[in-house]
Amino acid sequence: AQSVTQPDIHITVSEGASLELRCNYSYGATPYLFWYVQSPGQGLQLLLKYFSGDTLVQGIKGFEAEFKRSQSSFNLRKPSVHWSDAAEYFCAVGVKGQNFVFGPGTRLSVLP
Amino acid sequence: KAGVTQTPRYLIKTRGQQVTLSCSPISGHRSVSWYQQTPGQGLQFLFEYFSETQRNKGNFPGRFSGRQFSNSRSEMNVSTLELGDSALYLCASSLDRSSYEQYFGPGTRLTVT
């Protein structure tokens, strides 16, 4: 069955530290891959997406993600975290003709 | 360009009642999807509409239904509400079915008492 996992439920980092959020998927073919961010009480905002081509994709707010086919992973990174990055982050996959599947989310806390 | 709008933003209903939620997609977007978000189950796909037709449906009971109008606006309806229907209901729009970039609205927070 298709699935998306985000192994870390909650991550705490200090402001200015680097960040990596993990995402793994299980699909028969390479799906379209996305990262979304959700602030409390808000909807989801698209951070970045991967469809094909260069496996390192740049997104908004200084985020980037790397697709690794051999590991079925699409990890999100940021070199220096800001306090405003505290939010919940969702990895999502889409396959043509099928609905999106979201991971369970990773809650990011940022220490001053 | 205005984003996805959802009304109402908050709703309190009693068990057994029914509720209708509304979603207006980004201008020019023709595909609308609905999701339910709960702490226990996370984000779950409800259904997708395109050209006034349901194209995809998630694993939810028949109490959950929806429709799309000719202007791409969409509504979802939940009948015979249960306590477990309390959730944030999110609507997302995309340009068409071949575009996988979904833009989400702020959601409708439904509380069933």
Tab-separated table of C-alpha atoms in Angstrom:
chain	number	residue	atom	x	y	z
A	1	ALA	CA	0.000	0.000	0.000
A	2	GLN	CA	1.096	3.551	-0.633
A	3	SER	CA	2.420	5.287	2.434
A	4	VAL	CA	4.342	8.311	3.598
A	5	THR	CA	6.280	8.325	6.835
A	6	GLN	CA	7.818	11.135	8.799
A	7	PRO	CA	9.809	9.415	11.524
A	8	ASP	CA	10.103	12.459	13.784
A	9	ILE	CA	6.914	13.551	15.516
A	10	HIS	CA	8.536	16.529	17.227
A	11	ILE	CA	11.886	18.228	16.723
A	12	THR	CA	13.364	21.065	18.760
A	13	VAL	CA	16.239	23.157	17.439
A	14	SER	CA	17.892	26.355	18.542
A	15	GLU	CA	17.482	29.475	16.466
A	16	GLY	CA	20.306	29.687	13.955
A	17	ALA	CA	20.920	25.934	13.944
A	18	SER	CA	20.494	23.793	10.861
A	19	LEU	CA	17.420	21.658	10.310
A	20	GLU	CA	16.628	18.424	8.538
A	21	LEU	CA	13.153	16.883	8.509
A	22	ARG	CA	12.862	13.365	7.205
A	23	CYS	CA	10.315	11.944	4.803
A	24	ASN	CA	10.139	8.462	3.319
A	25	TYR	CA	7.557	7.088	0.942
A	26	SER	CA	6.479	3.751	-0.370
A	27	TYR	CA	5.155	3.816	-3.911
A	28	GLY	CA	5.494	1.665	-6.975
A	29	ALA	CA	6.832	4.498	-9.092
A	30	THR	CA	8.424	7.839	-8.389
A	31	PRO	CA	5.613	10.068	-7.227
A	32	TYR	CA	5.386	13.803	-7.185
A	33	LEU	CA	6.750	15.021	-3.853
A	34	PHE	CA	5.842	18.038	-1.769
A	35	TRP	CA	6.545	19.741	1.518
A	36	TYR	CA	3.901	21.887	3.179
A	37	VAL	CA	4.035	23.977	6.340
A	38	GLN	CA	1.115	24.697	8.651
A	39	SER	CA	1.147	27.373	11.325
A	40	PRO	CA	-1.329	27.064	14.200
A	41	GLY	CA	-4.882	27.714	13.091
A	42	GLN	CA	-3.863	28.094	9.474
A	43	GLY	CA	-4.120	26.135	6.283
A	44	LEU	CA	-1.169	24.528	4.547
A	45	GLN	CA	1.382	26.506	2.584
A	46	LEU	CA	3.399	24.876	-0.168
A	47	LEU	CA	7.135	25.114	0.553
A	48	LEU	CA	8.511	23.216	-2.422
A	49	LYS	CA	7.826	20.422	-4.863
A	50	TYR	CA	9.653	17.809	-6.900
A	51	PHE	CA	8.319	16.474	-10.163
A	52	SER	CA	11.439	15.440	-12.063
A	53	GLY	CA	14.915	16.632	-13.004
A	54	ASP	CA	17.392	18.069	-10.531
A	55	THR	CA	17.053	16.136	-7.303
A	56	LEU	CA	17.845	19.165	-5.141
A	57	VAL	CA	14.944	21.589	-5.167
A	58	GLN	CA	14.757	25.045	-3.693
A	59	GLY	CA	11.661	26.405	-2.069
A	60	ILE	CA	10.394	29.436	-0.277
A	61	LYS	CA	11.633	30.764	3.061
A	62	GLY	CA	15.132	29.379	2.489
A	63	PHE	CA	14.088	25.715	2.487
A	64	GLU	CA	15.451	23.055	0.185
A	65	ALA	CA	14.798	19.342	-0.225
A	66	GLU	CA	16.696	16.494	-1.800
A	67	PHE	CA	15.083	13.559	-3.551
A	68	LYS	CA	16.972	10.291	-3.174
A	69	ARG	CA	15.423	7.581	-5.271
A	70	SER	CA	17.558	4.802	-3.794
A	71	GLN	CA	16.340	5.649	-0.307
A	72	SER	CA	12.769	6.639	-1.269
A	73	SER	CA	13.347	9.814	0.678
A	74	PHE	CA	12.632	13.492	0.263
A	75	ASN	CA	14.187	15.254	3.234
A	76	LEU	CA	13.644	18.925	3.945
A	77	ARG	CA	16.556	21.107	5.036
A	78	LYS	CA	17.295	24.635	6.125
A	79	PRO	CA	20.787	25.876	6.989
A	80	SER	CA	19.712	28.359	9.668
A	81	VAL	CA	16.353	28.197	11.422
A	82	HIS	CA	14.440	31.310	12.434
A	83	TRP	CA	11.956	31.496	15.310
A	84	SER	CA	9.189	32.076	12.761
A	85	ASP	CA	9.836	28.608	11.299
A	86	ALA	CA	8.149	26.993	14.305
A	87	ALA	CA	5.191	25.149	12.790
A	88	GLU	CA	4.086	21.725	11.624
A	89	TYR	CA	5.612	20.335	8.468
A	90	PHE	CA	3.957	17.810	6.209
A	91	CYS	CA	5.461	15.727	3.466
A	92	ALA	CA	3.010	14.713	0.744
A	93	VAL	CA	3.098	12.518	-2.320
A	94	GLY	CA	0.896	12.473	-5.375
A	95	VAL	CA	0.582	9.903	-8.097
A	96	LYS	CA	-1.113	10.617	-11.401
A	97	GLY	CA	-4.777	9.811	-11.220
A	98	GLN	CA	-4.746	9.249	-7.490
A	99	ASN	CA	-5.276	11.454	-4.496
A	100	PHE	CA	-2.587	13.073	-2.409
A	101	VAL	CA	-1.306	11.216	0.608
A	102	PHE	CA	0.142	13.200	3.488
A	103	GLY	CA	2.615	12.087	6.101
A	104	PRO	CA	1.696	12.415	9.786
A	105	GLY	CA	3.627	15.644	10.168
A	106	THR	CA	6.614	16.828	12.190
A	107	ARG	CA	6.162	19.589	14.719
A	108	LEU	CA	9.120	21.958	14.848
A	109	SER	CA	9.870	23.985	17.957
A	110	VAL	CA	12.549	26.679	17.889
A	111	LEU	CA	14.443	27.705	21.019
A	112	PRO	CA	15.606	31.336	21.304
B	1	LYS	CA	-4.813	37.084	-6.868
B	2	ALA	CA	-7.013	36.103	-3.953
B	3	GLY	CA	-6.294	32.774	-2.296
B	4	VAL	CA	-8.628	29.943	-1.485
B	5	THR	CA	-11.421	31.067	0.788
B	6	GLN	CA	-13.492	28.884	3.055
B	7	THR	CA	-16.636	29.758	4.930
B	8	PRO	CA	-17.476	29.647	7.683
B	9	ARG	CA	-14.177	29.558	9.552
B	10	TYR	CA	-15.690	28.124	12.715
B	11	LEU	CA	-18.808	26.091	13.297
B	12	ILE	CA	-20.391	24.382	16.286
B	13	LYS	CA	-23.041	21.757	15.649
B	14	THR	CA	-24.894	19.138	17.660
B	15	ARG	CA	-24.814	15.416	17.024
B	16	GLY	CA	-27.353	14.376	14.439
B	17	GLN	CA	-27.411	17.720	12.652
B	18	GLN	CA	-26.034	18.303	9.208
B	19	VAL	CA	-23.575	20.921	8.023
B	20	THR	CA	-22.509	22.505	4.734
B	21	LEU	CA	-19.072	23.986	4.209
B	22	SER	CA	-18.126	26.201	1.317
B	23	CYS	CA	-14.923	26.668	-0.644
B	24	SER	CA	-14.061	29.229	-3.309
B	25	PRO	CA	-10.919	28.269	-5.256
B	26	ILE	CA	-8.308	30.605	-6.637
B	27	SER	CA	-9.605	32.351	-9.720
B	28	GLY	CA	-8.946	30.154	-12.764
B	29	HIS	CA	-8.480	26.994	-10.740
B	30	ARG	CA	-10.890	24.258	-11.733
B	31	SER	CA	-9.977	21.399	-9.434
B	32	VAL	CA	-11.026	21.377	-5.790
B	33	SER	CA	-10.108	18.790	-3.183
B	34	TRP	CA	-11.299	18.411	0.390
B	35	TYR	CA	-9.380	17.043	3.363
B	36	GLN	CA	-10.204	16.283	6.953
B	37	GLN	CA	-7.524	16.985	9.546
B	38	THR	CA	-7.702	15.531	13.048
B	39	PRO	CA	-5.019	15.036	15.714
B	40	GLY	CA	-5.496	11.279	15.623
B	41	GLN	CA	-5.791	10.584	11.901
B	42	GLY	CA	-3.853	13.482	10.438
B	43	LEU	CA	-4.736	14.754	6.981
B	44	GLN	CA	-7.107	12.493	5.120
B	45	PHE	CA	-8.381	12.959	1.602
B	46	LEU	CA	-12.157	13.260	1.289
B	47	PHE	CA	-12.847	13.908	-2.391
B	48	GLU	CA	-11.803	15.778	-5.485
B	49	TYR	CA	-14.014	17.669	-7.912
B	50	PHE	CA	-13.259	18.827	-11.406
B	51	SER	CA	-15.705	20.183	-13.966
B	52	GLU	CA	-18.578	19.668	-11.546
B	53	THR	CA	-17.842	15.939	-11.296
B	54	GLN	CA	-16.389	13.950	-8.445
B	55	ARG	CA	-13.158	12.455	-9.775
B	56	ASN	CA	-11.741	10.788	-6.724
B	57	LYS	CA	-13.075	9.776	-3.339
B	58	GLY	CA	-11.393	8.872	-0.090
B	59	ASN	CA	-12.440	6.255	2.395
B	60	PHE	CA	-15.223	8.087	4.182
B	61	PRO	CA	-18.849	7.053	4.802
B	62	GLY	CA	-21.657	8.211	2.576
B	63	ARG	CA	-22.602	10.855	5.149
B	64	PHE	CA	-19.846	12.918	3.582
B	65	SER	CA	-20.769	14.346	0.220
B	66	GLY	CA	-19.849	17.258	-1.950
B	67	ARG	CA	-20.514	19.076	-5.136
B	68	GLN	CA	-18.950	21.607	-7.427
B	69	PHE	CA	-20.650	24.398	-9.264
B	70	SER	CA	-20.035	25.737	-12.749
B	71	ASN	CA	-17.906	28.568	-11.328
B	72	SER	CA	-15.684	25.916	-9.633
B	73	ARG	CA	-16.872	26.811	-6.145
B	74	SER	CA	-17.422	23.717	-4.064
B	75	GLU	CA	-19.441	22.683	-1.064
B	76	MET	CA	-19.180	19.682	1.162
B	77	ASN	CA	-21.963	18.352	3.308
B	78	VAL	CA	-21.868	16.115	6.330
B	79	SER	CA	-25.171	14.634	7.441
B	80	THR	CA	-26.068	13.046	10.774
B	81	LEU	CA	-23.040	14.516	12.500
B	82	GLU	CA	-21.071	12.408	14.955
B	83	LEU	CA	-18.650	13.542	17.653
B	84	GLY	CA	-15.824	12.053	15.603
B	85	ASP	CA	-16.556	14.469	12.764
B	86	SER	CA	-15.036	17.274	14.798
B	87	ALA	CA	-12.064	18.344	12.722
B	88	LEU	CA	-10.466	21.008	10.590
B	89	TYR	CA	-11.809	20.685	7.061
B	90	LEU	CA	-9.414	21.963	4.443
B	91	CYS	CA	-10.128	22.793	0.863
B	92	ALA	CA	-7.397	22.921	-1.759
B	93	SER	CA	-7.536	24.139	-5.319
B	94	SER	CA	-5.340	23.470	-8.306
B	95	LEU	CA	-5.340	24.672	-11.863
B	96	ASP	CA	-6.592	21.394	-13.296
B	97	ARG	CA	-6.184	17.660	-12.829
B	98	SER	CA	-2.742	17.580	-14.410
B	99	SER	CA	-1.410	20.202	-12.020
B	100	TYR	CA	-0.263	18.760	-8.745
B	101	GLU	CA	0.310	22.085	-7.035
B	102	GLN	CA	-2.460	22.401	-4.507
B	103	TYR	CA	-3.162	25.634	-2.687
B	104	PHE	CA	-4.970	25.354	0.594
B	105	GLY	CA	-7.528	27.546	2.268
B	106	PRO	CA	-7.437	28.363	5.989
B	107	GLY	CA	-9.957	25.639	6.779
B	108	THR	CA	-13.249	25.387	8.612
B	109	ARG	CA	-13.024	24.264	12.220
B	110	LEU	CA	-16.065	22.085	12.936
B	111	THR	CA	-16.905	21.156	16.505
B	112	VAL	CA	-19.649	18.611	17.128
B	113	THR	CA	-21.110	18.524	20.642
